[in-house]
Amino acid sequence: MSKKLLEVNDLKVNFKTYAGIVQAVRGVSFDLHEGETLAIVGESGSGKSVTSNALMKLIPQPPGIYAGGEILFDGKDLLPLTEKEMSKVRGNDIAMIFQDPMTALNPTMRVGYQITEVILKHKKVSKQEAKERAIELLRQVGIPMPERRFRQYPHEFSGGMRQRVVIAIALAADPKLLIADEPTTALDVTIQAQILELMKEIQKERNTAIIFITHDLGVVANIADRVAVMYAGQIVEYGTVNEIFYNPRHPYTWGLLGSMPDLKNDSQEELRTIPGSPPNLLDPPVGDAFAPRNEYALAIDYEKEPPMFKVSDTHYAKTWLLHPSAPKIEIPDAIQKRIEGYLKEAETRGK
Ligand SMILES: Nc1ncnc2c1ncn2[C@@H]1O[C@H](COP(=O)(O)OP(=O)(O)OP(=O)(O)O)[C@@H](O)[C@H]1O
Ligand SMILES: [Mg+2]
């Protein structure tokens, strides 16, 4: 078994607003081993970005508040670190790739300079060595003519090539953990696939751990080892990618799986979306936050928050439906069919 790199325990992040305290992340726990990929999925506003920004301690304070928990990286808690200590961790140990490559790039500086800057900051090398390494990185992320590209500005690159530059910068200091927050959603489908392929290659070569944030479950099937499903600031189901796709236990996960586009019908069929909307995180409901949208909700859902029930050593779900005395509810046929069709398609695509 590879080494445990990251362990997040009961992480809580709040935001102080004029309307009150928003509880954006409400007790999130997971871990990650070297070379492993965890996908975090969930609807908009479920707390995916706040969770991943918190791992880098990038939550602005105020209005953000780290309200509890710990983030153990290589066994050391990051939450108490000062900004100066944290800036060493960023880039060096943990690097991040965002959805919009332009936010990560300085439009007024040549890309070569932006990569060498990171290398010089984190590695003890000469300017010449840094330059050589930067060109090598550009080559590794699949940018043709890297010597020439080295001297160009971000606007001279296409969207996909720009995201490759951002990945090169993220890799410049050889981080152990790469966090990618929807890194491909702004790109067209073919380019998306290329960027994902690139990330998988990089991971194989460098044994980098990856946290991949997306609301596209299709992407998850191809890239992740494990999946955390987030709802209203909490992880509601956690398991290996096979457990999540073949044996999902939480009705919210069923909803997400059911809302995957049907590839066969090429999105002509209307998407099933989960009816209703997520709760207000200013005043989270008592009990199971998903209950009002759950067609299988039980009376207890409105009274008491469910614990994480164990499905297997690697699979947990936070729903009262897993209580031994709850009625036996199986995954709905329509959703089961959708999953099977999807996995078949994904398999043929992958070949
Ligand atoms: N600066 C802030 N002030 C107040 N509330 C915030 C702030 N940043 C985030 N939130 C709230 O935290 C919750 C989680 O937001 P987050 O951005 O993590 O969602 P997400 O899962 O990444 O969604 P998306 O898929 O749209 O990116 C949301 O309810 C959001 O409104
Ligand atoms: Mg987000």
Short mmCIF file of C-alpha atoms and ligand atoms in Angstrom, two decimals:
data_model
loop_
_atom_site.label_atom_id
_atom_site.label_comp_id
_atom_site.label_asym_id
_atom_site.label_seq_id
_atom_site.Cartn_x
_atom_site.Cartn_y
_atom_site.Cartn_z
CA MET A 1 0.00 0.00 0.00
CA SER A 2 1.33 3.42 -0.88
CA LYS A 3 1.93 6.03 1.78
CA LYS A 4 -0.88 8.18 3.13
CA LEU A 5 -0.24 11.73 1.96
CA LEU A 6 -3.26 13.66 3.13
CA GLU A 7 -5.77 13.16 5.90
CA VAL A 8 -8.60 15.61 6.36
CA ASN A 9 -10.55 15.27 9.60
CA ASP A 10 -13.87 16.97 10.29
CA LEU A 11 -12.96 20.13 8.35
CA LYS A 12 -15.35 23.04 8.84
CA VAL A 13 -15.29 26.33 6.93
CA ASN A 14 -17.71 29.21 7.52
CA PHE A 15 -18.21 32.58 5.90
CA LYS A 16 -19.35 35.59 7.84
CA THR A 17 -21.87 37.52 5.73
CA TYR A 18 -24.35 40.33 6.40
CA ALA A 19 -27.11 37.74 6.42
CA GLY A 20 -25.34 35.56 8.98
CA ILE A 21 -22.83 32.70 9.09
CA VAL A 22 -22.76 30.53 5.96
CA GLN A 23 -21.65 26.99 6.86
CA ALA A 24 -20.02 26.14 3.55
CA VAL A 25 -18.08 23.04 4.66
CA ARG A 26 -19.67 21.10 7.51
CA GLY A 27 -17.33 18.43 8.79
CA VAL A 28 -15.56 16.90 5.82
CA SER A 29 -13.21 13.91 6.29
CA PHE A 30 -11.25 11.90 3.71
CA ASP A 31 -7.76 10.71 3.01
CA LEU A 32 -5.53 10.31 0.02
CA HIS A 33 -2.49 8.16 -0.70
CA GLU A 34 0.50 8.95 -2.88
CA GLY A 35 -0.24 8.51 -6.57
CA GLU A 36 -3.98 8.23 -6.00
CA THR A 37 -6.81 10.26 -7.58
CA LEU A 38 -9.82 11.36 -5.57
CA ALA A 39 -12.70 12.96 -7.43
CA ILE A 40 -14.98 15.32 -5.53
CA VAL A 41 -18.38 15.59 -7.19
CA GLY A 42 -21.58 17.39 -6.33
CA GLU A 43 -23.97 20.06 -7.51
CA SER A 44 -23.08 23.72 -7.66
CA GLY A 45 -22.70 25.21 -4.17
CA SER A 46 -22.08 21.85 -2.45
CA GLY A 47 -18.70 23.03 -1.13
CA LYS A 48 -16.24 21.44 -3.55
CA SER A 49 -14.21 24.59 -4.22
CA VAL A 50 -14.28 25.79 -0.63
CA THR A 51 -12.97 22.37 0.47
CA SER A 52 -10.15 22.37 -2.06
CA ASN A 53 -9.22 26.00 -1.47
CA ALA A 54 -9.11 25.25 2.24
CA LEU A 55 -6.52 22.52 1.62
CA MET A 56 -4.24 25.22 0.21
CA LYS A 57 -5.41 27.67 2.88
CA LEU A 58 -6.60 29.99 0.16
CA ILE A 59 -9.86 30.98 1.87
CA PRO A 60 -9.81 34.76 2.37
CA GLN A 61 -10.10 35.63 6.08
CA PRO A 62 -12.38 37.53 6.50
CA PRO A 63 -15.02 36.63 5.45
CA GLY A 64 -13.83 33.00 5.71
CA ILE A 65 -13.27 31.22 9.01
CA TYR A 66 -11.59 27.85 9.48
CA ALA A 67 -14.09 26.70 12.07
CA GLY A 68 -12.64 23.32 12.97
CA GLY A 69 -10.92 20.11 12.02
CA GLU A 70 -7.45 19.34 10.71
CA ILE A 71 -5.66 18.98 7.40
CA LEU A 72 -2.76 16.59 7.91
CA PHE A 73 -0.30 16.71 5.03
CA ASP A 74 2.54 14.20 5.45
CA GLY A 75 1.29 13.94 9.03
CA LYS A 76 1.55 17.67 9.77
CA ASP A 77 -1.51 19.88 10.31
CA LEU A 78 -1.64 22.77 7.84
CA LEU A 79 -4.38 24.74 9.60
CA PRO A 80 -2.15 26.30 12.31
CA LEU A 81 0.60 27.28 9.81
CA THR A 82 1.40 30.96 9.26
CA GLU A 83 0.98 32.51 5.82
CA LYS A 84 4.77 32.43 5.37
CA GLU A 85 4.97 28.72 6.19
CA MET A 86 1.97 28.03 3.98
CA SER A 87 3.53 29.81 0.98
CA LYS A 88 6.31 27.20 1.09
CA VAL A 89 3.78 24.38 1.06
CA ARG A 90 1.96 25.94 -1.90
CA GLY A 91 3.66 25.04 -5.12
CA ASN A 92 6.32 22.97 -3.39
CA ASP A 93 4.08 20.28 -1.87
CA ILE A 94 0.60 21.13 -3.13
CA ALA A 95 -0.24 22.89 -6.39
CA MET A 96 -3.56 23.90 -7.85
CA ILE A 97 -5.04 24.16 -11.33
CA PHE A 98 -8.17 26.26 -11.75
CA GLN A 99 -10.96 26.23 -14.30
CA ASP A 100 -9.87 29.42 -16.03
CA PRO A 101 -6.19 29.28 -17.02
CA MET A 102 -6.11 33.07 -17.39
CA THR A 103 -6.53 33.57 -13.64
CA ALA A 104 -3.36 31.55 -13.07
CA LEU A 105 -1.30 33.31 -15.74
CA ASN A 106 0.09 36.81 -15.80
CA PRO A 107 -0.93 38.25 -19.21
CA THR A 108 1.99 40.70 -19.23
CA MET A 109 4.77 38.15 -18.80
CA ARG A 110 6.22 35.55 -21.12
CA VAL A 111 5.18 32.05 -20.13
CA GLY A 112 8.81 30.92 -19.90
CA TYR A 113 9.46 33.54 -17.28
CA GLN A 114 6.39 32.47 -15.30
CA ILE A 115 7.56 28.86 -15.17
CA THR A 116 11.22 29.62 -14.35
CA GLU A 117 10.06 31.96 -11.59
CA VAL A 118 8.37 29.04 -9.82
CA ILE A 119 11.35 26.75 -10.34
CA LEU A 120 13.77 29.37 -8.97
CA LYS A 121 11.55 30.00 -5.97
CA HIS A 122 11.34 26.36 -4.94
CA LYS A 123 14.50 24.68 -6.26
CA LYS A 124 18.17 25.46 -5.77
CA VAL A 125 19.17 25.74 -9.42
CA SER A 126 20.86 28.33 -11.65
CA LYS A 127 18.87 30.52 -14.06
CA GLN A 128 20.14 28.52 -17.00
CA GLU A 129 19.13 25.22 -15.40
CA ALA A 130 15.71 26.64 -14.55
CA LYS A 131 15.24 27.67 -18.17
CA GLU A 132 16.20 24.23 -19.43
CA ARG A 133 13.83 22.63 -16.95
CA ALA A 134 11.00 24.97 -17.98
CA ILE A 135 11.44 24.08 -21.65
CA GLU A 136 11.47 20.40 -20.73
CA LEU A 137 8.23 20.88 -18.76
CA LEU A 138 6.57 22.58 -21.73
CA ARG A 139 7.61 19.61 -23.83
CA GLN A 140 6.25 17.18 -21.22
CA VAL A 141 2.84 18.81 -21.16
CA GLY A 142 2.67 18.40 -24.92
CA ILE A 143 3.40 21.90 -26.17
CA PRO A 144 5.04 21.76 -29.62
CA MET A 145 8.17 23.85 -30.25
CA PRO A 146 8.74 24.56 -26.56
CA GLU A 147 11.90 26.68 -27.17
CA ARG A 148 9.85 29.13 -29.19
CA ARG A 149 6.75 28.91 -26.99
CA PHE A 150 8.94 29.72 -23.99
CA ARG A 151 9.26 33.31 -25.22
CA GLN A 152 5.57 33.86 -25.97
CA TYR A 153 2.82 35.54 -23.95
CA PRO A 154 -0.33 33.76 -22.66
CA HIS A 155 -2.58 35.42 -25.28
CA GLU A 156 -0.57 33.71 -28.04
CA PHE A 157 -1.80 30.30 -26.81
CA SER A 158 -5.15 28.62 -27.44
CA GLY A 159 -7.37 27.72 -24.46
CA GLY A 160 -6.19 24.12 -24.34
CA MET A 161 -2.52 25.08 -24.74
CA ARG A 162 -2.93 27.70 -22.01
CA GLN A 163 -4.27 25.07 -19.62
CA ARG A 164 -1.19 22.97 -20.48
CA VAL A 165 1.00 25.94 -19.52
CA VAL A 166 -0.86 26.18 -16.22
CA ILE A 167 -0.22 22.48 -15.63
CA ALA A 168 3.47 23.02 -16.43
CA ILE A 169 3.60 25.81 -13.83
CA ALA A 170 1.80 23.62 -11.29
CA LEU A 171 4.36 20.86 -11.89
CA ALA A 172 7.37 23.18 -11.84
CA ALA A 173 8.17 22.53 -8.19
CA ASP A 174 7.33 18.82 -8.37
CA PRO A 175 4.35 18.86 -5.97
CA LYS A 176 3.17 15.68 -4.27
CA LEU A 177 -0.45 16.73 -4.54
CA LEU A 178 -2.15 18.41 -7.46
CA ILE A 179 -5.60 19.89 -6.93
CA ALA A 180 -7.58 20.49 -10.11
CA ASP A 181 -10.81 22.45 -9.71
CA GLU A 182 -12.90 21.85 -12.86
CA PRO A 183 -9.77 22.22 -15.02
CA THR A 184 -11.46 21.19 -18.24
CA THR A 185 -15.00 22.59 -18.10
CA ALA A 186 -14.02 25.72 -20.05
CA LEU A 187 -12.53 23.60 -22.85
CA ASP A 188 -14.17 21.72 -25.72
CA VAL A 189 -14.65 17.97 -25.40
CA THR A 190 -11.65 16.80 -27.45
CA ILE A 191 -9.28 19.15 -25.64
CA GLN A 192 -10.82 18.08 -22.31
CA ALA A 193 -9.97 14.46 -23.09
CA GLN A 194 -6.40 15.42 -24.01
CA ILE A 195 -5.88 17.36 -20.79
CA LEU A 196 -7.24 14.43 -18.73
CA GLU A 197 -4.96 12.04 -20.59
CA LEU A 198 -2.05 14.35 -19.84
CA MET A 199 -2.88 14.45 -16.15
CA LYS A 200 -3.03 10.65 -16.02
CA GLU A 201 0.38 10.38 -17.74
CA ILE A 202 1.91 12.89 -15.36
CA GLN A 203 0.52 10.97 -12.43
CA LYS A 204 1.99 7.70 -13.67
CA GLU A 205 5.41 9.27 -14.20
CA ARG A 206 5.62 11.25 -10.98
CA ASN A 207 3.32 9.37 -8.62
CA THR A 208 1.48 12.63 -7.94
CA ALA A 209 -1.72 12.43 -5.90
CA ILE A 210 -4.61 14.27 -7.55
CA ILE A 211 -7.80 15.77 -6.21
CA PHE A 212 -10.07 16.30 -9.16
CA ILE A 213 -13.14 18.44 -8.77
CA THR A 214 -15.96 18.16 -11.23
CA HIS A 215 -19.70 17.93 -11.57
CA ASP A 216 -19.26 15.68 -14.61
CA LEU A 217 -19.48 12.08 -13.43
CA GLY A 218 -18.40 10.86 -16.86
CA VAL A 219 -14.96 12.33 -16.27
CA VAL A 220 -14.82 10.59 -12.90
CA ALA A 221 -15.21 7.09 -14.38
CA ASN A 222 -12.11 7.63 -16.47
CA ILE A 223 -9.77 9.33 -14.05
CA ALA A 224 -10.59 8.63 -10.39
CA ASP A 225 -9.61 5.84 -8.03
CA ARG A 226 -11.97 7.06 -5.34
CA VAL A 227 -14.97 9.36 -5.32
CA ALA A 228 -16.38 11.68 -2.66
CA VAL A 229 -19.92 12.88 -3.31
CA MET A 230 -20.65 16.22 -1.65
CA TYR A 231 -24.02 17.63 -0.70
CA ALA A 232 -24.66 20.82 1.30
CA GLY A 233 -21.12 21.05 2.66
CA GLN A 234 -20.78 17.38 3.62
CA ILE A 235 -19.54 14.17 2.05
CA VAL A 236 -22.62 11.99 1.73
CA GLU A 237 -21.03 9.03 -0.05
CA TYR A 238 -17.42 7.95 -0.34
CA GLY A 239 -16.04 4.91 -2.11
CA THR A 240 -13.91 3.48 -4.89
CA VAL A 241 -14.95 4.49 -8.39
CA ASN A 242 -16.41 1.00 -8.91
CA GLU A 243 -18.40 1.15 -5.69
CA ILE A 244 -19.84 4.53 -6.64
CA PHE A 245 -20.79 3.44 -10.16
CA TYR A 246 -21.81 -0.19 -9.54
CA ASN A 247 -23.20 -0.05 -6.04
CA PRO A 248 -24.22 3.52 -5.20
CA ARG A 249 -26.11 3.63 -1.88
CA HIS A 250 -27.11 7.26 -1.39
CA PRO A 251 -30.24 8.55 -3.17
CA TYR A 252 -28.37 11.77 -3.96
CA THR A 253 -25.67 9.76 -5.77
CA TRP A 254 -28.48 8.00 -7.66
CA GLY A 255 -29.75 11.41 -8.69
CA LEU A 256 -26.31 12.51 -9.87
CA LEU A 257 -25.80 9.28 -11.80
CA GLY A 258 -29.26 9.61 -13.32
CA SER A 259 -28.45 13.11 -14.50
CA MET A 260 -25.41 12.02 -16.52
CA PRO A 261 -26.03 12.73 -20.19
CA ASP A 262 -27.18 9.71 -22.16
CA LEU A 263 -24.34 9.34 -24.66
CA LYS A 264 -26.28 7.00 -26.94
CA ASN A 265 -28.99 9.54 -27.56
CA ASP A 266 -26.46 12.34 -27.71
CA SER A 267 -28.23 14.58 -25.20
CA GLN A 268 -31.46 14.52 -27.22
CA GLU A 269 -33.18 12.89 -24.32
CA GLU A 270 -33.93 15.36 -21.61
CA LEU A 271 -31.61 15.15 -18.62
CA ARG A 272 -33.10 13.90 -15.41
CA THR A 273 -32.23 16.49 -12.86
CA ILE A 274 -32.72 16.12 -9.15
CA PRO A 275 -35.93 17.99 -8.28
CA GLY A 276 -35.77 20.76 -5.70
CA SER A 277 -32.79 22.78 -4.59
CA PRO A 278 -30.07 22.46 -1.94
CA PRO A 279 -30.72 23.84 1.56
CA ASN A 280 -29.76 27.29 2.72
CA LEU A 281 -26.35 26.98 4.38
CA LEU A 282 -27.08 30.02 6.53
CA ASP A 283 -29.44 27.80 8.48
CA PRO A 284 -28.89 24.13 7.58
CA PRO A 285 -31.90 21.91 8.33
CA VAL A 286 -32.16 19.56 11.28
CA GLY A 287 -31.72 15.91 10.28
CA ASP A 288 -30.67 14.82 6.80
CA ALA A 289 -30.08 17.90 4.62
CA PHE A 290 -31.14 15.92 1.54
CA ALA A 291 -34.48 14.78 3.00
CA PRO A 292 -36.76 17.36 1.31
CA ARG A 293 -35.45 16.25 -2.11
CA ASN A 294 -35.35 12.55 -1.29
CA GLU A 295 -38.34 10.56 -2.56
CA TYR A 296 -37.35 7.76 -0.17
CA ALA A 297 -37.05 10.00 2.91
CA LEU A 298 -37.97 8.44 6.25
CA ALA A 299 -39.51 10.17 9.26
CA ILE A 300 -36.18 10.04 11.09
CA ASP A 301 -34.56 12.04 8.26
CA TYR A 302 -36.38 15.13 9.51
CA GLU A 303 -35.26 14.62 13.10
CA LYS A 304 -31.77 13.25 13.23
CA GLU A 305 -28.71 13.59 11.04
CA PRO A 306 -27.62 10.18 9.71
CA PRO A 307 -24.11 8.93 10.49
CA MET A 308 -21.81 7.55 7.82
CA PHE A 309 -22.92 3.93 7.47
CA LYS A 310 -20.26 1.46 6.43
CA VAL A 311 -21.00 -0.45 3.22
CA SER A 312 -17.51 -1.95 2.86
CA ASP A 313 -14.03 -1.16 4.19
CA THR A 314 -13.73 1.46 1.47
CA HIS A 315 -17.36 2.51 1.02
CA TYR A 316 -19.52 4.70 3.28
CA ALA A 317 -22.82 6.50 2.81
CA LYS A 318 -24.63 9.01 5.00
CA THR A 319 -28.24 7.91 4.72
CA TRP A 320 -30.72 6.36 7.16
CA LEU A 321 -31.70 3.97 4.37
CA LEU A 322 -28.65 1.94 5.37
CA HIS A 323 -29.87 1.46 8.93
CA PRO A 324 -30.60 -2.25 9.53
CA SER A 325 -34.25 -1.53 10.34
CA ALA A 326 -34.86 0.81 7.37
CA PRO A 327 -37.01 -0.45 4.48
CA LYS A 328 -34.97 -2.08 1.70
CA ILE A 329 -34.79 0.37 -1.19
CA GLU A 330 -32.86 -0.59 -4.28
CA ILE A 331 -31.46 1.70 -6.93
CA PRO A 332 -34.25 2.61 -9.40
CA ASP A 333 -34.20 0.66 -12.69
CA ALA A 334 -34.07 3.73 -14.91
CA ILE A 335 -30.94 4.94 -13.16
CA GLN A 336 -29.39 1.48 -13.17
CA LYS A 337 -29.90 1.35 -16.93
CA ARG A 338 -28.41 4.79 -17.37
CA ILE A 339 -25.29 3.78 -15.42
CA GLU A 340 -24.83 0.55 -17.39
CA GLY A 341 -25.22 2.33 -20.70
CA TYR A 342 -22.83 4.99 -19.60
CA LEU A 343 -20.12 2.63 -18.45
CA LYS A 344 -20.40 0.62 -21.67
CA GLU A 345 -19.98 3.78 -23.72
CA ALA A 346 -17.08 4.99 -21.58
CA GLU A 347 -15.40 1.63 -22.05
CA THR A 348 -15.67 1.68 -25.83
CA ARG A 349 -14.51 5.28 -25.90
CA GLY A 350 -11.50 4.38 -23.78
CA LYS A 351 -10.39 1.73 -26.28
N1 LIG B 1 -16.78 34.33 0.00
C1 LIG B 1 -17.94 33.71 0.31
N2 LIG B 1 -18.86 34.30 1.09
C2 LIG B 1 -20.01 33.67 1.41
N3 LIG B 1 -20.35 32.45 1.00
C3 LIG B 1 -19.47 31.79 0.23
C4 LIG B 1 -18.22 32.39 -0.17
N4 LIG B 1 -17.56 31.50 -0.94
C5 LIG B 1 -18.36 30.42 -1.04
N5 LIG B 1 -19.50 30.60 -0.33
C6 LIG B 1 -20.62 29.63 -0.21
O1 LIG B 1 -20.09 28.36 0.11
C7 LIG B 1 -20.87 27.34 -0.49
C8 LIG B 1 -19.99 26.39 -1.24
O2 LIG B 1 -19.44 27.02 -2.36
P1 LIG B 1 -18.41 26.32 -3.36
O3 LIG B 1 -17.85 27.41 -4.21
O4 LIG B 1 -17.45 25.49 -2.61
O5 LIG B 1 -19.35 25.39 -4.22
P2 LIG B 1 -18.93 24.39 -5.39
O6 LIG B 1 -19.34 23.03 -4.98
O7 LIG B 1 -17.50 24.60 -5.75
O8 LIG B 1 -19.88 24.88 -6.58
P3 LIG B 1 -19.59 25.02 -8.16
O9 LIG B 1 -19.85 23.66 -8.75
O10 LIG B 1 -20.60 26.03 -8.61
O11 LIG B 1 -18.18 25.50 -8.35
C9 LIG B 1 -21.89 28.04 -1.37
O12 LIG B 1 -23.12 28.06 -0.69
C10 LIG B 1 -21.34 29.43 -1.52
O13 LIG B 1 -22.36 30.38 -1.68
MG MG B 2 -16.52 25.31 -7.45
#
